[in-house]
XYZ file of C-alpha atoms in Angstrom:
653
model
C -32.532 -8.901 -37.735
C -29.781 -7.899 -35.439
C -29.564 -9.255 -32.137
C -30.282 -7.122 -28.909
C -27.558 -4.843 -27.605
C -26.281 -4.402 -24.401
C -25.997 -0.688 -24.188
C -25.409 -0.025 -20.279
C -21.911 -0.003 -19.216
C -23.105 -1.296 -15.878
C -24.225 -4.550 -17.511
C -21.926 -7.059 -19.299
C -22.962 -7.660 -22.839
C -24.163 -10.978 -23.672
C -25.868 -11.830 -26.959
C -27.017 -15.115 -28.809
C -26.292 -15.318 -32.470
C -29.374 -14.566 -34.658
C -31.678 -17.455 -36.230
C -29.940 -20.647 -35.321
C -28.692 -19.322 -31.848
C -25.471 -21.488 -32.460
C -23.121 -19.052 -30.660
C -23.510 -16.875 -27.499
C -20.996 -13.862 -27.294
C -19.880 -12.493 -24.085
C -17.660 -9.763 -22.759
C -16.480 -10.519 -19.125
C -15.054 -8.494 -16.502
C -11.496 -8.918 -17.993
C -12.343 -7.260 -21.243
C -11.948 -10.530 -23.456
C -14.391 -11.513 -26.013
C -15.650 -15.179 -25.665
C -17.831 -16.993 -28.015
C -19.509 -20.147 -26.883
C -21.074 -22.854 -28.924
C -24.293 -23.656 -27.596
C -24.415 -27.172 -29.451
C -21.264 -28.442 -28.014
C -21.549 -26.096 -24.702
C -17.760 -25.289 -25.214
C -15.575 -22.130 -25.710
C -15.488 -21.834 -29.325
C -13.153 -18.796 -29.919
C -11.571 -16.244 -27.497
C -10.398 -12.620 -28.636
C -8.447 -10.334 -26.467
C -8.333 -6.903 -27.925
C -5.031 -4.865 -27.742
C -6.546 -2.379 -25.383
C -8.958 -4.590 -23.538
C -8.117 -3.172 -20.188
C -8.206 0.698 -21.073
C -10.665 0.610 -23.836
C -13.352 -2.010 -22.444
C -16.039 -3.459 -24.459
C -19.673 -1.709 -23.727
C -21.883 -3.134 -26.257
C -22.019 -6.161 -28.906
C -24.170 -6.915 -31.787
C -24.130 -9.765 -34.307
C -24.520 -8.867 -37.959
C -27.224 -10.379 -40.179
C -26.686 -14.000 -41.132
C -25.115 -14.492 -44.604
C -23.957 -17.260 -46.758
C -20.157 -17.505 -47.256
C -20.309 -16.664 -50.956
C -21.911 -13.457 -50.525
C -19.195 -12.379 -47.959
C -16.895 -10.018 -49.843
C -14.403 -10.338 -47.067
C -13.713 -14.007 -47.483
C -13.298 -16.241 -50.483
C -14.458 -19.853 -50.487
C -14.215 -22.862 -52.482
C -17.029 -23.868 -54.899
C -17.785 -26.972 -52.974
C -18.330 -24.831 -49.909
C -20.384 -22.370 -51.744
C -23.834 -24.033 -51.109
C -24.023 -23.490 -47.700
C -26.701 -22.155 -45.221
C -26.524 -18.533 -43.758
C -24.466 -18.439 -40.707
C -23.741 -15.712 -38.261
C -20.187 -14.292 -38.967
C -19.547 -10.716 -38.118
C -19.765 -9.124 -34.524
C -19.682 -5.560 -33.910
C -18.195 -4.315 -30.478
C -18.336 -0.707 -29.286
C -15.621 0.323 -26.949
C -15.119 3.053 -24.330
C -12.281 4.464 -26.454
C -14.806 5.523 -29.404
C -13.854 2.802 -31.520
C -15.874 -0.063 -33.174
C -14.147 -3.332 -33.702
C -15.670 -5.876 -36.278
C -14.759 -9.478 -35.575
C -15.266 -12.340 -37.800
C -16.066 -15.772 -36.232
C -15.222 -17.328 -39.729
C -11.715 -16.333 -39.742
C -11.311 -16.372 -35.912
C -9.605 -12.973 -36.133
C -10.536 -9.348 -36.079
C -11.796 -8.125 -39.575
C -11.415 -4.566 -39.122
C -11.455 -1.419 -36.918
C -13.572 1.634 -37.398
C -11.719 4.666 -36.128
C -12.366 8.485 -36.074
C -16.086 8.595 -35.843
C -16.721 9.289 -32.159
C -14.771 11.382 -29.636
C -16.646 9.703 -26.606
C -17.399 6.070 -25.739
C -19.690 4.199 -27.978
C -22.869 2.903 -26.066
C -24.729 1.176 -28.937
C -24.082 -0.485 -32.442
C -26.855 -1.564 -34.748
C -26.684 -3.475 -38.125
C -28.359 -2.343 -41.214
C -30.499 -5.754 -42.474
C -29.146 -5.737 -45.897
C -26.746 -3.135 -47.049
C -23.623 -4.056 -45.050
C -24.067 -0.688 -43.055
C -23.612 -0.237 -39.271
C -24.875 2.585 -37.061
C -23.128 3.575 -33.574
C -24.257 5.834 -30.958
C -21.794 7.515 -28.654
C -21.557 9.854 -25.578
C -20.525 12.659 -27.878
C -24.391 12.792 -28.765
C -23.648 11.798 -32.510
C -24.720 8.915 -34.554
C -22.327 7.605 -37.370
C -23.266 5.525 -40.349
C -20.358 3.156 -41.259
C -19.513 1.615 -44.591
C -17.963 -1.938 -43.772
C -16.546 -2.426 -47.490
C -14.391 0.733 -47.399
C -14.210 0.737 -43.298
C -15.030 4.562 -43.148
C -17.609 6.774 -41.925
C -20.495 7.450 -44.681
C -22.369 9.962 -42.684
C -22.595 11.474 -39.262
C -25.119 13.547 -37.572
C -26.020 15.058 -34.172
C -28.803 13.162 -32.654
C -29.493 14.413 -29.215
C -28.450 17.080 -26.552
C -27.356 13.961 -24.386
C -25.495 10.971 -24.979
C -27.002 8.485 -27.576
C -27.662 5.146 -25.480
C -29.710 2.995 -27.693
C -30.326 2.423 -31.497
C -32.629 0.149 -33.501
C -33.143 -0.103 -37.283
C -36.635 -0.964 -38.667
C -37.104 -4.222 -40.675
C -37.272 -2.679 -43.786
C -34.207 -0.623 -43.125
C -35.808 2.794 -43.837
C -36.236 3.898 -40.231
C -33.644 4.358 -37.385
C -34.737 4.736 -33.643
C -32.226 6.560 -31.424
C -32.619 7.577 -27.925
C -30.927 9.348 -24.859
C -34.031 10.371 -22.904
C -36.240 11.439 -25.794
C -36.942 8.824 -28.404
C -36.522 10.094 -32.156
C -37.187 8.148 -35.279
C -35.005 9.080 -38.386
C -35.505 8.740 -41.972
C -32.433 7.039 -43.000
C -32.581 8.521 -46.530
C -32.668 12.085 -45.781
C -31.197 11.865 -41.962
C -34.083 14.165 -40.682
C -36.341 13.459 -38.034
C -39.495 11.459 -38.781
C -41.244 11.520 -35.238
C -40.257 12.358 -31.661
C -41.584 10.491 -28.576
C -41.730 11.503 -24.902
C -39.343 8.837 -23.813
C -38.232 7.963 -20.166
C -36.937 9.859 -17.115
C -33.730 8.007 -17.284
C -31.321 6.724 -20.253
C -32.886 4.293 -22.589
C -31.027 1.095 -22.665
C -33.217 -0.665 -25.101
C -35.033 0.117 -28.319
C -36.655 -2.963 -30.652
C -39.078 -2.829 -33.338
C -42.031 -5.104 -32.395
C -43.830 -5.228 -35.675
C -42.928 -5.339 -39.443
C -45.813 -3.266 -40.711
C -45.104 0.184 -42.778
C -45.503 3.426 -40.548
C -48.318 4.805 -42.485
C -50.592 2.045 -41.783
C -51.077 2.783 -38.011
C -49.495 -0.754 -37.407
C -45.996 -0.016 -36.725
C -44.824 -0.464 -33.023
C -41.605 -0.372 -31.038
C -40.817 -0.983 -27.341
C -38.365 0.728 -25.085
C -36.733 0.017 -21.657
C -34.778 2.457 -19.534
C -32.501 2.290 -16.417
C -33.923 2.023 -13.086
C -37.412 1.338 -14.520
C -39.388 -1.971 -13.835
C -41.305 -1.945 -17.136
C -41.260 -1.938 -20.903
C -43.212 0.814 -22.830
C -44.687 0.010 -26.294
C -45.232 3.024 -28.693
C -47.302 3.234 -31.477
C -46.351 5.274 -34.895
C -49.599 6.496 -35.927
C -50.286 8.345 -39.305
C -52.027 11.661 -37.798
C -48.743 12.117 -35.483
C -50.612 11.994 -32.162
C -48.146 9.286 -30.772
C -46.348 11.048 -28.099
C -46.997 8.588 -25.183
C -46.907 4.927 -24.737
C -49.882 2.711 -25.534
C -49.008 -0.371 -23.768
C -46.709 -1.196 -20.811
C -45.294 -4.666 -19.753
C -44.580 -5.001 -15.940
C -41.131 -6.393 -14.778
C -39.672 -7.285 -11.442
C -36.299 -5.416 -12.170
C -34.451 -3.237 -14.745
C -34.702 -5.226 -18.221
C -31.262 -6.369 -19.050
C -31.443 -8.511 -22.163
C -34.622 -8.684 -24.442
C -35.393 -10.908 -27.463
C -38.713 -10.955 -29.473
C -40.350 -12.425 -32.358
C -41.854 -9.703 -34.390
C -45.374 -9.479 -35.590
C -46.133 -9.561 -39.312
C -49.855 -8.692 -39.245
C -52.632 -7.852 -36.661
C -53.510 -11.620 -36.341
C -50.010 -12.460 -34.950
C -48.859 -12.015 -31.525
C -45.733 -10.583 -30.355
C -43.470 -12.925 -28.398
C -41.110 -11.288 -25.872
C -38.439 -12.820 -23.537
C -36.917 -10.262 -21.058
C -34.242 -11.119 -18.546
C -34.062 -8.680 -15.617
C -31.380 -7.575 -13.608
C -32.466 -9.809 -10.882
C -31.842 -12.916 -13.021
C -35.350 -13.748 -13.574
C -36.906 -14.377 -17.085
C -40.287 -13.111 -17.839
C -42.343 -14.291 -20.999
C -44.975 -12.102 -22.847
C -47.392 -12.717 -25.667
C -49.564 -9.973 -26.893
C -51.431 -8.858 -29.682
C -50.587 -5.072 -30.590
C -53.748 -3.504 -31.584
C -54.163 0.015 -30.175
C -53.695 1.256 -26.498
C -54.212 -0.679 -23.259
C -54.516 1.180 -20.116
C -53.862 -1.527 -17.674
C -50.340 -2.608 -17.423
C -49.718 -6.191 -18.815
C -47.952 -8.918 -16.541
C -46.011 -11.609 -17.896
C -47.693 -14.925 -18.936
C -44.868 -16.974 -17.410
C -41.992 -15.996 -15.137
C -38.955 -18.476 -14.659
C -36.274 -18.470 -12.036
C -33.415 -20.631 -11.469
C -31.678 -21.968 -8.276
C -29.183 -24.717 -7.235
C -29.800 -27.958 -5.427
C -28.258 -27.379 -2.261
C -30.210 -27.598 1.210
C -30.707 -23.787 1.234
C -31.289 -22.939 -2.357
C -29.528 -20.070 -3.807
C -30.805 -18.244 -6.926
C -28.772 -18.736 -10.026
C -28.716 -15.513 -12.167
C -29.928 -15.853 -15.783
C -27.792 -13.910 -18.303
C -29.627 -14.100 -21.564
C -32.508 -15.927 -23.237
C -33.683 -16.410 -26.792
C -36.868 -17.478 -28.268
C -36.585 -20.350 -30.814
C -38.866 -21.250 -33.676
C -40.325 -23.932 -31.312
C -42.754 -21.942 -29.170
C -42.441 -24.522 -26.393
C -38.554 -24.083 -25.805
C -36.328 -21.359 -24.915
C -32.540 -21.075 -25.274
C -30.974 -20.045 -21.771
C -27.654 -19.038 -20.674
C -26.974 -18.785 -16.764
C -24.342 -18.865 -14.161
C -20.924 -17.018 -14.285
C -20.027 -14.691 -17.141
C -16.436 -16.511 -17.310
C -18.166 -19.774 -17.797
C -22.060 -19.580 -18.701
C -24.172 -22.805 -18.796
C -26.135 -22.811 -21.817
C -29.429 -25.026 -22.148
C -32.504 -25.535 -24.204
C -35.244 -25.624 -22.020
C -39.250 -26.545 -22.691
C -41.317 -24.231 -20.709
C -44.965 -24.880 -20.157
C -46.456 -21.339 -20.294
C -49.668 -22.366 -18.720
C -47.967 -22.088 -15.276
C -47.330 -18.625 -14.170
C -44.206 -19.207 -12.010
C -41.608 -21.875 -12.761
C -38.450 -22.619 -10.617
C -35.840 -24.735 -12.338
C -33.062 -26.433 -10.281
C -29.699 -27.041 -11.699
C -26.344 -28.210 -10.305
C -23.957 -25.664 -11.341
C -20.442 -26.502 -10.946
C -18.409 -23.665 -9.333
C -14.960 -24.681 -10.698
C -14.020 -23.578 -14.045
C -13.305 -26.311 -16.699
C -11.160 -24.635 -19.332
C -12.262 -27.035 -22.156
C -12.262 -25.443 -25.479
C -11.473 -26.060 -29.084
C -7.629 -25.972 -29.482
C -7.653 -25.782 -33.230
C -8.884 -22.219 -33.049
C -7.875 -20.963 -29.547
C -4.617 -19.152 -29.334
C -4.153 -19.756 -25.556
C -1.106 -21.643 -24.921
C -0.512 -23.570 -21.659
C 2.807 -22.748 -20.092
C 5.384 -25.450 -19.542
C 6.271 -25.893 -15.931
C 9.554 -27.814 -14.890
C 11.476 -28.334 -11.740
C 13.141 -25.105 -11.625
C 9.909 -22.973 -11.764
C 8.062 -21.560 -8.996
C 4.191 -20.698 -9.094
C 3.577 -17.564 -6.944
C -0.135 -17.178 -5.692
C -1.554 -13.717 -5.630
C -3.212 -12.541 -2.424
C -1.177 -12.851 0.763
C 2.539 -11.682 0.723
C 4.984 -14.384 1.523
C 3.127 -17.220 -0.049
C 5.219 -19.599 -2.012
C 3.752 -22.482 -4.004
C 6.375 -24.954 -5.086
C 5.112 -27.437 -7.721
C 5.784 -31.076 -6.204
C 5.798 -33.895 -8.583
C 3.576 -36.805 -7.503
C 5.039 -39.560 -9.552
C 8.434 -40.370 -10.710
C 7.224 -40.869 -14.359
C 6.080 -37.079 -14.221
C 9.588 -36.153 -12.986
C 11.382 -37.681 -15.676
C 9.067 -36.249 -18.458
C 8.753 -32.527 -16.872
C 10.823 -30.954 -19.325
C 9.147 -32.443 -22.311
C 5.312 -33.004 -21.419
C 2.948 -30.254 -20.358
C 0.933 -30.541 -17.134
C -2.663 -29.874 -17.347
C -4.114 -26.750 -15.081
C -6.156 -29.301 -13.079
C -2.908 -31.312 -12.007
C -1.019 -28.235 -11.284
C -3.861 -26.815 -9.053
C -3.659 -30.157 -7.057
C -0.168 -30.077 -6.613
C 0.170 -26.444 -5.400
C 1.279 -26.682 -1.680
C 0.466 -23.045 -0.035
C 3.381 -22.311 2.830
C 3.157 -19.021 4.481
C 6.285 -17.412 5.699
C 5.915 -15.831 9.207
C 5.968 -12.027 8.927
C 6.920 -11.220 12.752
C 9.030 -13.118 15.248
C 7.254 -15.702 17.153
C 4.368 -15.822 14.702
C 3.116 -19.380 14.229
C 3.615 -20.942 10.614
C 0.799 -21.164 8.763
C -1.205 -18.235 10.007
C -1.534 -14.910 7.954
C -2.815 -11.502 9.145
C -5.552 -10.242 6.991
C -3.973 -7.515 4.745
C -6.924 -5.604 3.721
C -8.862 -2.886 5.631
C -11.888 -2.981 3.639
C -14.477 -4.416 5.750
C -17.162 -4.550 3.165
C -15.077 -6.991 0.986
C -14.114 -9.231 4.276
C -17.797 -9.138 5.116
C -19.106 -10.331 1.711
C -16.468 -13.052 1.734
C -17.294 -14.082 5.149
C -20.979 -14.305 4.337
C -20.348 -16.277 1.227
C -17.760 -18.837 2.621
C -19.527 -18.750 5.984
C -15.988 -18.410 7.737
C -16.646 -17.518 11.559
C -13.021 -16.042 11.813
C -13.573 -13.500 9.210
C -17.150 -12.615 10.581
C -15.804 -12.428 14.090
C -13.080 -10.010 13.165
C -15.632 -7.714 11.288
C -18.218 -7.760 14.055
C -15.842 -6.859 16.690
C -15.499 -3.297 15.540
C -17.203 -0.925 17.944
C -16.825 2.128 15.796
C -20.136 3.647 14.521
C -18.798 5.402 11.449
C -16.765 2.235 10.295
C -19.985 -0.012 10.818
C -22.126 2.790 8.842
C -19.871 2.789 5.948
C -19.373 -0.990 5.621
C -23.137 -1.433 5.611
C -23.523 1.319 2.921
C -20.785 -0.262 0.726
C -22.446 -3.751 0.997
C -23.954 -5.061 -2.200
C -27.752 -5.655 -2.188
C -27.576 -9.551 -2.458
C -25.551 -9.563 0.540
C -28.041 -7.825 2.727
C -30.326 -10.506 3.431
C -27.511 -12.973 4.341
C -26.268 -10.374 6.815
C -29.388 -9.988 8.222
C -29.865 -13.740 8.992
C -26.171 -14.121 10.304
C -27.012 -11.240 12.691
C -30.301 -12.923 13.819
C -28.348 -16.077 14.748
C -25.875 -13.937 16.847
C -28.380 -11.989 18.556
C -29.778 -15.079 19.966
C -26.370 -15.711 21.648
C -24.664 -14.048 24.660
C -25.946 -10.713 25.425
C -22.441 -9.264 25.135
C -22.409 -9.864 21.588
C -26.115 -9.041 21.011
C -24.915 -5.458 22.039
C -22.708 -5.310 18.990
C -25.090 -7.027 16.805
C -27.880 -4.476 17.503
C -25.464 -1.727 16.189
C -24.970 -3.705 12.852
C -28.780 -4.170 12.711
C -29.454 -0.831 13.052
C -27.177 0.478 10.418
C -28.690 -2.236 8.102
C -32.239 -0.796 8.535
C -31.088 2.552 8.237
C -29.379 2.139 4.734
C -31.313 -0.837 3.175
C -35.003 -0.507 4.400
C -36.210 0.254 0.816
C -34.563 -2.742 -0.403
C -35.835 -5.160 2.265
C -39.315 -3.731 1.829
C -39.332 -4.361 -1.909
C -38.630 -8.246 -1.183
C -41.903 -10.180 -1.568
C -41.342 -13.042 1.029
C -39.716 -10.688 3.750
C -42.273 -11.519 6.470
C -41.080 -15.399 6.354
C -37.444 -14.605 6.103
C -37.568 -12.036 9.035
C -39.990 -13.995 11.149
C -37.282 -15.332 13.602
C -35.857 -11.877 14.192
C -39.307 -10.093 14.605
C -40.366 -12.777 17.225
C -37.080 -12.639 19.103
C -37.154 -8.740 19.339
C -40.918 -8.973 20.469
C -40.062 -11.398 23.164
C -37.240 -9.529 24.356
C -38.959 -6.291 24.510
C -41.801 -7.714 26.499
C -39.306 -8.868 29.151
C -37.534 -5.428 29.154
C -40.801 -3.962 30.769
C -40.624 -6.265 33.531
C -36.962 -6.025 34.009
C -37.201 -2.204 34.112
C -39.949 -2.567 36.882
C -37.577 -4.985 38.872
C -34.648 -2.632 38.343
C -36.617 0.341 39.898
C -37.749 -1.698 42.839
C -34.210 -2.862 43.548
C -32.978 0.595 43.103
C -35.491 2.159 45.745
C -34.532 -0.780 48.227
C -30.753 -0.101 47.733
C -31.099 3.549 48.262
C -33.195 3.079 51.287
C -30.513 0.453 52.872
C -27.644 2.863 51.986
C -29.356 5.946 53.579
C -29.995 3.827 56.862
C -26.609 2.732 57.016
C -25.240 6.349 56.760
C -27.483 7.655 59.526
C -26.272 5.069 61.755
C -22.702 5.856 61.241
C -23.176 9.591 62.256
C -22.151 10.390 66.116
C -24.221 12.669 68.161
C -23.083 16.256 68.139
C -21.762 17.918 71.607
C -23.451 21.130 71.960
C -21.448 22.504 74.785
C -19.358 25.509 73.872
C -15.674 25.187 73.868
C -14.782 28.774 74.355
C -17.003 31.812 75.998
C -15.970 35.467 75.780
C -17.761 38.063 77.811
C -17.318 41.996 77.297
C -17.083 44.416 80.275
C -19.861 47.002 80.308
C -20.505 50.097 82.416
C -23.795 50.634 84.857
C -25.148 53.364 82.743
C -25.110 51.090 79.639
C -26.951 48.506 81.617
C -29.433 51.259 83.094
C -30.004 52.473 79.418
C -30.421 49.300 78.182
C -34.217 49.674 78.043
C -33.889 53.052 76.491
C -31.602 51.807 73.646
C -34.132 49.142 72.937
C -36.908 51.713 73.005
C -34.897 54.048 70.657
C -34.366 51.114 68.437
C -37.926 50.475 68.226
C -38.481 54.333 67.397
C -35.767 54.338 64.808
C -38.578 54.338 62.164
C -39.267 58.066 63.120
C -35.757 59.612 62.723
C -36.677 60.820 59.291
C -39.564 62.857 60.392
C -37.398 64.601 63.383
C -34.970 65.569 60.497
C -37.483 67.186 58.335
C -38.747 69.181 61.341
C -35.046 70.408 62.133
C -34.665 71.646 58.510
C -37.947 73.586 58.451
C -36.825 75.270 61.648
C -33.625 76.064 60.240
C -35.191 77.770 57.012
C -37.437 79.756 59.270
C -34.448 81.093 61.077
C -32.724 82.005 57.965
C -35.605 84.114 56.489
C -35.597 86.075 59.820
C -31.846 86.983 59.267
C -32.629 88.088 55.745
C -35.236 90.433 56.820
C -32.869 92.029 59.418
C -29.584 92.157 57.328
C -28.042 93.503 54.169
C -28.954 91.497 50.780
C -25.235 91.219 50.119
C -24.837 89.459 53.149
C -27.760 87.333 52.324
C -26.121 86.600 48.812
C -22.753 85.823 50.438
C -24.509 83.739 53.194
C -26.215 81.647 50.283
C -22.947 81.081 48.443
C -21.148 79.782 51.588
C -22.618 77.129 53.374
C -20.277 77.514 56.255
C -21.682 81.135 56.946
C -25.189 79.699 57.068
C -23.883 77.253 59.687
C -22.654 80.112 61.580
C -25.958 82.223 61.246
C -27.798 79.308 62.358
C -25.421 78.936 65.410
C -25.799 82.632 66.257
C -29.561 82.444 66.039
C -29.503 79.224 68.420
C -27.318 81.274 70.749
C -29.784 84.179 70.821
């Protein structure tokens, strides 16, 4: 049975070897393959692919255990022929579309499978017996590889979207593939045997849960997808009515690593260990016998933390179930140097928290007989340059005369070299004090994370002093989720200080609540963690109401005082005229003053007098027309002046 495949490019592949769980294979951020020995807790082998930076490793899968004698790729002596089965071959799918086969027995690359895919390989899966390998890619194809010839045996289109997960049945007759829709293929004919509804997002995990034949209604498999907090179990029914899932396992986050012990019959339960993206381990044990409407919660959840005064959770990387039901093989810590431990777990307790003292420094102890990593020779003439700040020089200083004599012949260990590094900064500007260096990065999000992790007040002060709203919003938006809660706690501390700093902190707190409210709401113990902030805001809001009343009263008093002061300063106005002008008038005007006033009062009747005058003029014109010639009347109508003259004549008469 092949181990689980880390098929998502967002998570780093981390897989235990099958059966004995002797090795742990890891692909870290630098693209190197590291194989750790779980018994000796040391780095067993390290392999650097030729294109480890451009064609990074996306997924890895251990091949089935085999004895050395059965392996056609390696010959052994007769004395070594009688050996137990061991994990040897390891398949790695890369972003360039090739599949690398690494041999732990050789400690070198076994072969490279090229030419099958035009896109990145998302998943690889081994056939349990026939020395075949299956790979799914972004180009929507599945390729069947023959390891003896190193060439593609067959290739077919599996989906409209990218193939993100594969799984081969225990009997080697069926193959599960998934993009979003899950399909089951008959490996003999390469035709679809069944179709299932699938998930709304890309499927990252497919595993067969039982070893029963498909025609007995007892074949089950499970699937997990990105951004979903559950595992779905599907039943392969003989009547074909198997479109939807029958059982669901609830999780706290997206599944990242899965290991299970398959059920061989109805009386045997399926044991399942799931490591989620949040670093927790969930253990399930369930008898698969038909549908179950209610989602199943884990029988036991395991979380790890360090031994500091304020405990910090330690993320679990992978977990493997052992033959002993009471113990589980765990890998936790950093991908560059994981800690491996076999732990006995009491499944009667629903929640278990394990405290461990994890060393933060990387100890590069490994088996030098297999490793090809060489330590450089450092002598008096060499200089070690430290990356990061420009102008740094790190001269290596000898601490003893004996070492000075033997520097050209003996190698110095990394621990000793790190202890002898002396950082001295070159001042970049004139007058700048030696030993101080300005921060060379403008990425406030990186600075903020560094300041929160190291609890460095100078870095935090530099970040929090910004007043630009856009910078604050972008910084908070780029902040990783694990740093949100420490940021809120730091803001709470600073809000309790001087009001001037509290004004700046409120802007940061507003941006955090705008961008990360959904994440904060998903935290189970949010009330206890934000209790101090809540009570502080509540108390200040109560005081704010009283302060506003006091502010209003003081404002009224100040305005009254200001108005009274301004009224006293205004001088009395002198109403005596500076200059008097009198106009000369005749006696007639004085006498007719009363008549003029009377005429003013009768001015409203002027329009009526004008109407009467117009009527009299019309009557006079009519009389003239009766006495005179009609031509004269026509001329008089056309010429207004003649009318005026006739009118004047009639008046004279």
